[in-house]
C-alpha cells in the first residue's frame, strides 16, 4: 500500500482538532508522492464518523468499533494498530502529540521496530544519500523538531524502516477542509479476532475530562503578557484590551509560572502554538521556546522597555516603554479612532 | 517475597538553564558548558518508588541508568535518598542509541531483575521524547500507565493510580507487573538523608575503583554494598545489531542552531502620536476593528 495514515483521536464522538490538522497535512503529503490518505478511528458508537473525516480528503477510513475501545486504553489500541500496519504497510503514520498519541505511538514503534520522532514542528519530503554506502533514498519524510530545550532544530529521517512515524502537537499544522463532498471507502476492522482479555489489563475507575475552557488557539487576535507585565492586576489591562479588540489573552511561561494567568494560556513550545493575524507581546523577552509558538503570526507588535529585547527582531512594530503606560493609551486611541 | 521496584533514571544536560556559552560558534551544543543533572521527572519517579517502599513491607528499589561511566553519579544520588541498589549500564557499543535501541537495552536489564513494578520519568529533558518508557513496556509485554501523578494504593498484586492528562484526570487500576511513567505534577523527591549520605558516600562503580588512587579493597570487602556494578553488552546478552547506531532506525540528518530571522520593523515610542498612528494603521489594514 505504502500510503499515509493518520490515527484519529476521539473524545465524546468528536474527532480531535489535532487529528483534523494532521489529516490536512497528510492529504498534502499524499498528493506530493501520489499516494492515498488513510485514517484510522478506534472507539465505540462510531456510526457516521466518516462525515467528520472525509471532507479532509481521506481516501480509506479504517474503523474499529467496539465497546471495549472507548475510552482510550493503550493495549487494545496498540494491538489494533500493530495488526493494521503489518497488513497495510503504510509509508508514513502520524499521531497527535497528545496524552493519547504520546502514550500509544511509542508502543507501536517498539513493536514494529521502526523510527518515531516526537513533537515535530514541520514535516516535508526530501531526498537523502547515505554517507558511507552512497545509497540514495527518494522522498524520505524529514521530521523536523526542536531539541535541547529548543536551542537546536534537528531534522530526523528513518531511511530503512517503515512506517516513518511522527507525532505533532495541536495547533502546529493548519486545519483546512479539502473538499466538502469528498468521499472515501470505509473498511471495518474485525476487532473480536484481535482483542484478547489480557489487553484489558488496565481498568479505568474514574475519568474527568474537561472541555477545554479557554482556547486561545482559535483567536485571530492575541494579547500576550510576559514576566514584564509585573502582576495579576496589570494583566487585567491586557484582558481589557483583548475584550475590546475581540481577542484573547496569552502568556509566556514566566508569566504562567509567576501565577499571573493559567497554563491554558501559555504560548510556546510547552504551551500552544498560535498563528493569529495580530499578536501583541507585552513584556515578553522572546526566548526561542516562546517564539516557536507564535512566530508565524501575521503581525507582531512588541511592547518592551528594553529596545534590545530579542522579540523585537521578529516584530513588525516595536514600542519601547512600559506595558502599564502603553496599554491604556492603546485602549484610548482605539476607542477614539473606531468611531 | 520482596516487592521489587526498578526506577529508570537518566543523567541529562541541564537544558533548562542554557547560558550564553551553551552554544558553540558553529551552532552545535557545547555539552561541556551544561551541568549534568538527574533528569527532573526521574527524581519524581524515585519519590513514587520511595512512597511505595514506605507503605509496602519489604520493598526494594533498584536504579537502572544507562550512560557513560560518570552517570554512576545518578545511582549514588538515588542511594542518598533511599534507593536500595543500582546498576550502571555502560558500554561504548551503546553510543548513538535512539529511543528504540535504548529501550531494547533497558528492557534486557529489567528482565534480569524481574521486578513487580518499573517506574520511569515521563520524559528526559534533553530530548523531551517521552518514548523510552512505553517502548520498554512493549518489549517486556507488560501494561503501562503513563503520566502518573500519584500511586493511590499498592500491594503485591495490584496498583491504583491517578493519571494527569492534558485535559483532566483518570484513576486506573492494574495488576503487576507493570510499567508506569511519572508526570511533572507528581510529588517532588525528598532530599538526601544525612545517614544515607554517610553510608554511601564511598560507593564506587567498578570503573571508578580502577581509577582511584586510594586503595578501596578492604572497604569493598567489608561493605559490599559500596560496589556499584556495571553491565556491558556481554552482561546483558544483547544482540549487537539491535544496539547503538545500527539498532537505531532514526538518523539525524541535520542540526541547526536557532536564530531569529530579523524583520524590518517600525520603532515607536510611548508618545501619543505614535500610539495613535499605530492604532490607525491597524484599523486601516483591517487587522483590528
Ligand atoms: C524546555 C523548555 C520549554 C519552555 N517552553 C516555553 C513555552 O512554551 N512558552 C514560553 O513562553 N516559555 C517557555 N520556556 C521558557 C522560556 O525559555 C523563557 O524563560 C520565557 O519565555 C521567558 O518569559 P518572559 O519573556 O515573560 O520573561 P523574561 O525573559 O523575564 O522577560 C521579561 C521581559 O519584560 C520586559 N519588561 C520588564 N518590565 C517591563 C515593563 N514594565 N514594561 C514592558 N516590558 C517590561 C523585559 O525587558 C524583558 O524583555 C521554556 C523553557 C524551556 C527550557
Ligand atoms: N539512558 C537512560 N537510562 C535510564 N533511563 C532512561 C534512559 N533514557 C530514558 N530513560 C527513562 O525513560 C524516560 C523517558 O525518556 P525519553 O523517552 O528519552 O524522554 C526517562 O524519564 C527515564 O526514566
XYZ file of C-alpha atoms and ligand atoms in Angstrom:
704
model
C 0.000 0.000 0.000
C 2.611 2.470 1.210
C 0.088 5.158 1.937
C -0.036 7.913 4.506
C -2.089 7.079 7.558
C -3.356 9.299 10.365
C -4.547 7.968 13.710
C -7.676 9.962 14.605
C -8.352 10.540 18.281
C -11.932 10.517 19.506
C -13.413 12.286 22.506
C -17.171 12.216 23.025
C -17.829 11.223 19.435
C -15.763 14.087 18.055
C -12.553 13.687 16.097
C -9.884 15.760 17.870
C -8.708 19.039 16.344
C -5.142 17.801 16.159
C -6.253 14.798 14.095
C -8.030 17.028 11.583
C -4.900 19.165 11.359
C -2.872 16.016 10.664
C -5.348 14.885 8.004
C -4.850 18.237 6.284
C -1.079 17.754 6.386
C -1.425 14.101 5.405
C -3.513 14.991 2.352
C -0.813 17.353 1.127
C 1.943 14.822 1.711
C -0.056 12.106 -0.055
C -0.585 14.331 -3.075
C 3.102 15.081 -3.312
C 4.118 11.448 -3.690
C 0.898 10.323 -5.331
C -0.372 8.037 -2.591
C -3.643 7.646 -0.757
C -4.535 9.220 2.557
C -5.870 6.735 5.090
C -7.318 7.359 8.527
C -7.922 5.048 11.472
C -10.620 5.651 14.043
C -10.798 3.394 17.077
C -13.636 3.749 19.590
C -17.260 2.957 20.213
C -20.558 4.039 18.599
C -18.770 5.382 15.569
C -21.655 5.310 13.110
C -21.377 8.306 10.829
C -17.847 9.175 11.922
C -16.810 9.246 8.258
C -18.716 12.503 7.833
C -16.179 14.190 10.098
C -13.110 12.924 8.253
C -13.968 12.555 4.556
C -14.076 16.327 3.947
C -10.386 16.391 4.864
C -9.565 14.229 1.879
C -9.471 10.743 3.411
C -9.498 8.009 0.741
C -9.714 4.998 3.045
C -11.114 5.052 6.563
C -10.426 2.094 8.864
C -12.951 1.837 11.677
C -12.607 -0.317 14.782
C -15.871 -0.046 16.697
C -16.306 -1.944 19.957
C -17.455 -1.141 23.488
C -14.043 -2.143 24.828
C -12.298 0.502 22.724
C -13.617 3.645 24.406
C -12.388 5.437 26.494
C -8.862 5.050 25.152
C -6.745 2.236 26.579
C -3.168 1.662 25.486
C -3.088 -2.083 24.882
C -6.206 -2.615 22.750
C -5.431 0.415 20.574
C -1.799 -0.715 20.195
C -2.854 -4.199 19.205
C -5.279 -2.992 16.553
C -2.806 -0.565 15.016
C 0.099 -3.009 15.030
C -2.117 -5.502 13.201
C -3.297 -2.921 10.711
C 0.189 -1.555 9.999
C 1.583 -5.043 9.492
C -1.105 -5.691 6.922
C -1.238 -2.317 5.159
C 2.442 -1.370 5.427
C 1.974 2.393 5.417
C 4.837 4.632 4.386
C 4.068 7.326 6.946
C 1.994 7.202 10.155
C 1.052 10.380 12.024
C -0.261 10.804 15.570
C -1.187 13.811 17.701
C 1.455 14.654 20.312
C -1.281 14.423 22.945
C -1.538 12.345 26.093
C -3.071 9.641 23.890
C -0.695 9.850 20.920
C 2.447 10.006 23.025
C 1.279 7.003 25.057
C 0.365 4.921 22.020
C 2.838 5.694 19.221
C 5.991 4.549 21.074
C 4.470 1.141 21.778
C 3.697 0.648 18.118
C 7.157 1.780 17.045
C 8.679 -0.570 19.614
C 6.648 -3.474 18.321
C 7.321 -2.784 14.630
C 10.943 -1.753 15.317
C 10.538 1.434 13.358
C 11.592 5.015 13.989
C 9.416 7.563 15.762
C 10.026 11.274 16.136
C 8.147 13.124 18.864
C 6.731 16.618 18.653
C 7.595 17.521 15.094
C 7.078 21.130 14.081
C 7.434 20.523 10.358
C 7.114 17.514 8.029
C 8.314 17.585 4.436
C 9.579 15.096 1.887
C 13.193 15.191 0.780
C 15.935 13.002 -0.630
C 18.932 11.582 1.119
C 22.233 9.953 0.251
C 23.806 7.781 2.902
C 27.349 8.972 3.547
C 29.069 5.651 3.784
C 27.194 3.457 1.356
C 26.213 6.227 -1.113
C 22.815 4.612 -1.163
C 20.137 7.016 -2.360
C 16.692 7.462 -0.911
C 13.861 9.353 -2.574
C 11.043 11.078 -0.719
C 12.016 10.382 2.848
C 9.948 12.130 5.465
C 12.047 14.893 7.018
C 10.824 15.066 10.606
C 11.842 18.440 11.927
C 11.727 19.214 15.635
C 13.344 21.381 18.270
C 15.687 19.589 20.662
C 17.820 20.507 23.634
C 15.127 22.651 25.205
C 14.525 24.424 21.913
C 18.107 25.547 21.327
C 18.599 23.493 18.211
C 16.375 22.300 15.397
C 17.017 18.762 14.241
C 15.967 17.043 11.027
C 15.372 13.345 11.644
C 14.947 10.664 8.997
C 14.204 6.923 9.007
C 15.886 5.607 5.864
C 15.342 1.880 6.320
C 12.288 1.239 8.458
C 8.563 1.725 7.771
C 6.284 3.303 8.663
C 8.034 6.601 9.271
C 6.233 7.634 12.432
C 5.863 11.100 13.908
C 3.796 12.927 16.496
C 2.750 16.572 16.145
C 1.220 18.905 18.725
C -2.167 20.510 18.404
C -2.037 23.834 16.604
C 1.266 23.231 14.812
C -0.309 22.245 11.487
C -3.126 24.191 9.883
C -6.577 22.626 9.577
C -8.257 23.097 6.196
C -11.208 21.332 4.629
C -10.049 19.628 1.421
C -13.399 19.182 -0.285
C -16.797 19.023 1.448
C -18.090 16.430 -0.992
C -15.019 14.195 -0.995
C -15.931 10.567 -0.295
C -13.698 7.668 0.612
C -14.044 3.990 1.286
C -14.845 2.584 4.757
C -13.142 -0.594 5.952
C -14.241 -2.250 9.184
C -11.615 -3.863 11.360
C -12.627 -7.211 12.875
C -11.987 -6.284 16.479
C -13.008 -9.604 18.039
C -10.317 -11.552 16.227
C -7.660 -9.201 17.597
C -8.641 -8.348 21.175
C -7.924 -10.738 23.999
C -8.745 -10.407 27.701
C -5.130 -9.721 28.579
C -5.336 -6.497 26.553
C -7.826 -5.193 29.095
C -5.273 -5.250 31.936
C -5.764 -1.596 32.820
C -9.188 -0.734 34.184
C -10.431 2.852 34.310
C -12.155 3.543 37.633
C -12.797 7.274 37.266
C -12.407 9.736 34.473
C -12.841 13.512 34.454
C -12.029 15.123 31.177
C -12.789 18.796 30.943
C -13.767 20.513 27.791
C -11.006 22.949 27.129
C -12.170 26.141 28.813
C -10.010 28.769 27.263
C -8.842 28.082 23.798
C -6.653 30.901 22.621
C -5.614 28.897 19.598
C -8.592 29.834 17.521
C -8.369 33.514 18.302
C -7.343 35.869 15.499
C -6.062 38.461 17.956
C -3.870 37.566 20.907
C -2.621 39.980 23.530
C 0.125 38.086 25.290
C 1.812 39.039 28.539
C 5.162 38.041 29.961
C 7.011 38.412 33.182
C 7.447 42.104 32.388
C 3.719 42.698 32.875
C 4.612 42.532 36.546
C 1.393 41.493 38.281
C -2.011 39.877 38.028
C -3.536 43.369 38.273
C -1.586 44.606 35.272
C -2.802 41.566 33.346
C -6.319 42.993 33.778
C -5.250 45.735 31.380
C -4.448 43.066 28.810
C -7.834 41.429 29.336
C -9.498 44.808 28.848
C -7.708 45.410 25.553
C -8.392 41.831 24.403
C -12.087 42.187 25.079
C -12.219 45.483 23.246
C -10.482 44.040 20.167
C -12.347 40.728 20.286
C -9.223 38.771 21.118
C -7.830 36.507 23.804
C -5.048 36.835 26.356
C -1.961 34.651 26.003
C 1.151 34.423 28.156
C 4.772 33.365 28.362
C 5.824 30.585 30.640
C 7.450 33.019 33.054
C 4.093 34.788 33.459
C 2.320 31.462 33.997
C 4.965 30.319 36.487
C 4.562 33.603 38.362
C 0.852 32.786 38.708
C -0.384 35.796 36.694
C -2.587 33.561 34.463
C -3.457 29.878 33.881
C -1.351 27.411 31.957
C -4.058 27.037 29.301
C -2.976 30.454 28.020
C 0.710 29.617 27.641
C 2.114 30.122 24.175
C 5.218 28.311 23.025
C 6.973 25.017 22.861
C 5.347 23.669 26.008
C 2.144 25.606 25.545
C 0.021 26.161 22.489
C 1.174 27.192 19.051
C -0.778 30.102 17.626
C -0.829 31.896 14.309
C -3.250 34.816 14.750
C -3.426 37.823 12.471
C -2.288 40.034 15.346
C -0.008 39.109 18.247
C 0.851 41.770 20.795
C 3.730 40.664 23.036
C 3.729 42.710 26.233
C 6.783 42.435 28.471
C 7.977 39.252 26.766
C 11.685 38.889 26.074
C 11.307 36.456 23.180
C 13.042 33.233 24.209
C 13.029 30.670 21.388
C 10.708 28.424 23.386
C 8.187 31.250 23.292
C 8.693 32.442 19.722
C 8.444 28.858 18.449
C 4.763 29.103 19.338
C 3.951 32.467 17.759
C 6.450 33.448 15.077
C 4.036 32.668 12.286
C 1.581 35.331 13.429
C 0.768 37.690 10.556
C 1.530 40.860 12.530
C 3.564 41.103 15.686
C 3.773 44.085 17.996
C 6.280 44.107 20.832
C 5.859 46.313 23.866
C 9.026 46.224 25.919
C 11.037 48.712 27.941
C 14.225 47.151 26.633
C 14.756 48.167 22.993
C 17.194 45.266 22.613
C 14.747 42.533 23.674
C 15.160 39.605 21.217
C 11.439 39.600 20.426
C 11.911 42.949 18.674
C 13.817 41.116 15.949
C 10.688 39.383 14.743
C 8.182 42.148 15.459
C 6.628 44.435 12.854
C 6.204 47.249 15.376
C 8.273 47.850 18.496
C 7.039 50.179 21.165
C 9.746 50.977 23.660
C 8.194 51.707 27.038
C 6.278 50.284 29.969
C 3.314 47.980 29.467
C 1.284 49.754 32.130
C 1.636 53.113 30.315
C 1.114 51.872 26.781
C -1.907 49.575 27.042
C -4.210 52.289 28.483
C -3.182 54.561 25.616
C -3.919 51.846 23.057
C -7.352 51.420 24.577
C -7.928 55.157 24.467
C -6.799 55.675 20.864
C -8.604 52.595 19.618
C -11.852 53.905 21.052
C -11.207 57.316 19.509
C -10.372 56.029 16.021
C -13.056 53.400 15.706
C -15.889 55.950 15.950
C 8.958 -12.293 48.737
C 10.124 -8.736 48.449
C 8.358 -6.221 46.243
C 10.890 -5.277 43.596
C 10.781 -1.848 42.010
C 13.059 -0.738 39.198
C 13.476 3.011 38.722
C 14.856 4.126 35.352
C 16.855 7.310 35.739
C 18.930 9.238 33.247
C 21.678 11.786 33.621
C 20.921 14.712 31.320
C 22.458 18.062 30.421
C 20.520 20.813 32.165
C 18.785 22.283 29.139
C 16.589 24.462 31.311
C 19.445 26.739 32.250
C 21.101 27.208 28.942
C 23.529 30.082 29.300
C 25.175 32.157 26.611
C 28.116 29.774 26.273
C 25.931 26.720 25.785
C 26.023 27.001 22.024
C 29.328 26.938 20.196
C 30.086 29.418 17.442
C 29.419 26.739 14.811
C 25.919 26.271 16.155
C 26.429 22.969 17.922
C 25.659 22.322 21.549
C 28.543 22.776 23.912
C 27.698 19.893 26.209
C 30.644 20.755 28.418
C 29.017 24.056 29.392
C 25.833 22.392 30.574
C 25.843 20.848 34.043
C 24.804 17.176 34.140
C 21.788 16.599 36.364
C 19.365 13.898 37.463
C 16.510 14.152 34.959
C 13.806 16.010 36.949
C 10.914 13.637 36.299
C 13.156 10.669 37.109
C 13.694 12.144 40.582
C 9.926 12.316 40.873
C 9.792 8.691 39.705
C 12.186 7.841 42.527
C 9.884 9.588 45.010
C 6.933 7.446 43.882
C 9.103 4.384 44.466
C 10.121 5.650 47.913
C 6.471 6.212 48.812
C 5.696 2.628 47.828
C 8.615 1.474 49.960
C 7.154 3.428 52.895
C 3.888 1.534 52.546
C 4.807 -1.967 51.452
C 6.718 -4.218 53.747
C 9.995 -5.454 52.336
C 10.226 -3.356 49.174
C 13.450 -2.943 47.260
C 14.328 -0.073 44.885
C 16.831 -0.811 42.144
C 18.088 2.050 39.977
C 18.985 1.395 36.358
C 20.814 4.055 34.429
C 22.375 3.808 31.005
C 25.079 6.218 30.003
C 28.790 6.991 30.150
C 30.765 5.963 33.264
C 30.126 9.273 35.038
C 26.376 8.534 35.040
C 27.051 6.465 38.155
C 26.506 9.779 39.955
C 22.792 9.158 39.413
C 22.950 5.896 41.325
C 24.808 7.478 44.231
C 22.315 10.342 44.354
C 19.436 7.848 44.458
C 21.124 5.851 47.233
C 21.420 9.042 49.319
C 17.665 9.437 49.022
C 16.682 5.891 49.891
C 17.193 3.560 46.904
C 18.438 0.067 47.733
C 20.901 -0.592 44.914
C 21.651 0.241 41.307
C 23.299 -0.884 38.098
C 25.118 1.285 35.592
C 24.602 0.100 32.041
C 27.636 1.276 30.166
C 29.489 0.178 27.061
C 30.878 2.044 24.086
C 28.680 -0.091 21.873
C 25.603 1.689 23.246
C 26.739 5.034 21.839
C 24.404 6.629 19.325
C 21.322 4.779 20.552
C 17.972 6.344 19.719
C 14.914 5.625 21.854
C 14.308 2.232 20.222
C 17.844 0.981 20.844
C 17.794 2.482 24.355
C 14.545 0.752 25.197
C 15.873 -2.548 23.831
C 18.900 -2.288 26.113
C 16.989 -1.168 29.192
C 14.352 -3.865 28.649
C 17.090 -6.529 28.737
C 18.366 -5.091 32.012
C 14.871 -5.003 33.518
C 14.364 -8.653 32.514
C 17.429 -9.652 34.521
C 15.816 -8.163 37.616
C 12.221 -9.347 37.105
C 10.583 -6.554 39.111
C 6.910 -6.180 40.047
C 6.939 -2.534 39.081
C 9.037 -0.411 36.723
C 8.936 3.356 37.214
C 10.292 5.806 34.630
C 10.016 9.546 34.255
C 7.583 10.731 31.608
C 10.364 12.298 29.569
C 14.008 13.266 29.683
C 14.660 16.992 29.215
C 17.462 16.508 26.679
C 15.085 15.191 24.048
C 11.593 15.539 25.532
C 10.541 12.441 23.611
C 8.659 10.510 26.329
C 9.152 7.354 24.278
C 11.519 5.172 26.234
C 9.026 4.178 28.973
C 6.260 2.901 26.666
C 8.804 1.305 24.325
C 10.257 -0.714 27.203
C 6.785 -1.793 28.346
C 6.032 -3.071 24.844
C 9.305 -5.015 24.710
C 8.547 -6.557 28.107
C 4.970 -7.315 27.062
C 3.528 -5.666 30.160
C 0.868 -2.958 30.551
C 1.757 0.679 31.138
C 0.226 3.590 32.977
C 1.679 6.846 31.690
C 1.537 10.337 33.295
C 1.247 9.034 36.857
C 0.575 11.810 39.337
C 0.187 9.605 42.359
C 0.079 5.951 43.303
C -3.080 5.844 45.402
C -2.918 2.280 46.552
C -0.433 -0.520 46.180
C 0.010 -4.150 47.118
C 1.974 -7.045 45.668
C -0.668 -7.795 43.053
C -2.241 -4.522 42.069
C -1.837 -0.730 41.922
C -4.351 2.071 41.866
C -3.023 5.173 40.162
C -4.136 8.720 39.405
C -3.039 9.955 35.980
C -2.707 13.584 34.916
C -3.854 14.104 31.313
C -3.782 17.360 29.344
C -7.456 17.962 29.966
C -8.239 16.069 33.105
C -7.505 13.165 35.389
C -8.112 9.441 35.332
C -7.952 6.870 38.120
C -6.997 3.394 36.928
C -6.063 0.081 38.410
C -3.745 -2.535 37.010
C -2.187 -5.789 38.114
C 1.553 -6.197 38.473
C 3.916 -6.446 36.698
C 3.511 -3.090 35.035
C 5.438 -0.009 33.984
C 4.440 3.492 34.957
C 5.812 6.850 33.858
C 5.715 9.790 36.238
C 4.410 13.242 35.327
C 5.914 16.555 36.458
C 2.810 17.269 38.575
C 3.722 14.375 40.919
C 5.375 14.986 44.290
C 8.922 16.332 44.318
C 11.590 13.965 45.565
C 12.533 14.057 49.230
C 16.022 15.453 49.966
C 19.129 13.441 50.680
C 19.131 11.696 54.010
C 22.174 12.541 56.150
C 22.641 8.980 57.385
C 22.406 7.528 53.912
C 24.840 10.122 52.634
C 27.380 8.929 55.206
C 26.640 5.312 54.408
C 27.023 5.592 50.628
C 29.458 8.448 50.058
C 32.217 5.955 49.236
C 30.066 3.909 46.863
C 32.053 3.435 43.658
C 31.469 1.849 40.307
C 33.844 -0.760 39.034
C 35.400 1.746 36.575
C 35.804 4.342 39.276
C 37.586 1.832 41.513
C 40.116 1.194 38.771
C 40.938 4.879 38.644
C 41.009 5.611 42.362
C 44.453 6.220 43.784
C 43.259 5.224 47.229
C 43.005 1.510 47.941
C 39.369 0.557 48.361
C 39.912 -3.221 48.507
C 39.325 -3.576 52.196
C 36.360 -1.250 52.284
C 34.683 -3.092 49.405
C 35.195 -6.432 51.106
C 33.727 -5.236 54.387
C 30.930 -3.248 52.812
C 29.992 -4.973 49.569
C 27.023 -2.616 49.083
C 29.522 0.108 48.203
C 30.472 -1.641 44.982
C 28.205 -0.432 42.174
C 28.037 -2.998 39.416
C 28.258 -2.213 35.729
C 26.534 -4.119 32.965
C 28.020 -4.294 29.481
C 26.653 -5.624 26.195
C 28.006 -9.050 27.125
C 26.428 -8.974 30.599
C 23.046 -8.280 29.053
C 23.454 -10.858 26.315
C 22.425 -8.164 23.856
C 22.309 -8.542 20.096
C 24.858 -6.022 18.839
C 22.836 -5.318 15.714
C 19.996 -4.011 17.869
C 22.225 -1.567 19.751
C 23.702 1.846 19.242
C 23.712 3.334 15.759
C 22.919 0.097 13.916
C 19.904 -0.549 16.153
C 18.566 2.972 15.731
C 16.105 3.475 12.877
C 16.132 7.252 13.333
C 19.098 9.198 12.000
C 19.876 12.844 12.481
C 20.191 14.368 9.033
C 20.830 17.929 10.076
C 21.148 20.142 13.151
C 20.620 23.878 13.066
C 21.146 26.464 15.713
C 18.082 28.519 16.469
C 18.422 32.099 15.337
C 15.608 34.543 14.967
C 15.365 35.900 11.453
C 15.438 39.660 11.571
C 12.473 41.527 10.195
C 12.198 45.161 9.106
C 10.387 46.741 11.988
C 8.918 50.108 12.825
C 10.154 51.575 16.099
C 7.723 53.599 18.162
C 7.770 55.493 21.438
C 5.128 55.888 24.118
C 4.174 59.329 22.828
C 0.520 59.825 21.993
C 1.170 60.469 18.319
C 2.992 57.149 17.936
C 0.292 55.092 19.613
C -2.391 56.943 17.683
C -0.526 56.204 14.432
C -0.256 52.508 15.308
C -3.935 52.078 16.152
C -4.954 53.863 12.939
C -2.589 51.704 10.940
C -4.059 48.510 12.434
C -7.623 49.631 11.799
C -6.890 50.776 8.227
C -5.235 47.477 7.348
C -8.234 45.619 8.869
C -6.069 43.812 11.393
C -8.424 45.084 14.079
C -11.758 46.823 14.166
C 12.037 23.073 27.718
C 11.533 24.485 27.863
C 10.283 24.781 27.409
C 9.790 26.098 27.502
N 8.563 26.348 26.991
C 8.124 27.632 26.998
C 6.878 27.970 26.404
O 6.136 27.112 25.908
N 6.488 29.243 26.400
C 7.249 30.243 26.952
O 6.822 31.408 26.898
N 8.403 29.955 27.540
C 8.871 28.679 27.576
N 10.053 28.408 28.187
C 10.713 29.479 28.969
C 11.494 30.454 28.108
O 12.797 29.945 27.920
C 11.609 31.827 28.818
O 12.164 31.632 30.102
C 10.287 32.556 28.951
O 9.597 32.573 27.718
C 10.540 33.977 29.405
O 9.328 34.633 29.647
P 9.233 36.201 29.595
O 9.676 36.684 28.272
O 7.857 36.567 30.024
O 10.189 36.658 30.798
P 11.580 37.384 30.773
O 12.552 36.686 29.930
O 11.905 37.631 32.190
O 11.295 38.753 30.038
C 10.563 39.821 30.573
C 10.621 40.952 29.547
O 9.797 42.016 30.002
C 10.447 43.259 29.802
N 9.878 44.162 30.805
C 10.101 44.201 32.134
N 9.335 45.130 32.725
C 8.610 45.695 31.748
C 7.610 46.716 31.724
N 7.206 47.335 32.825
N 7.069 47.045 30.533
C 7.474 46.454 29.395
N 8.396 45.467 29.357
C 8.949 45.087 30.525
C 11.906 42.934 29.954
O 12.705 43.877 29.233
C 12.006 41.549 29.340
O 12.275 41.610 27.961
C 10.560 27.123 28.109
C 11.822 26.802 28.581
C 12.314 25.505 28.469
C 13.680 25.202 28.960
N 19.709 6.225 29.266
C 18.697 6.028 30.134
N 18.922 5.433 31.323
C 17.909 5.227 32.217
N 16.644 5.606 31.991
C 16.362 6.212 30.817
C 17.361 6.458 29.829
N 16.768 7.079 28.776
C 15.468 7.227 29.107
N 15.205 6.704 30.331
C 13.908 6.667 31.047
O 12.862 6.911 30.120
C 12.193 8.132 30.413
C 11.771 8.819 29.132
O 12.898 9.225 28.379
P 12.800 9.869 26.920
O 11.994 8.928 26.091
O 14.221 9.999 26.463
O 12.101 11.215 27.061
C 13.159 8.904 31.293
O 12.472 9.824 32.122
C 13.838 7.777 32.069
O 13.047 7.339 33.143
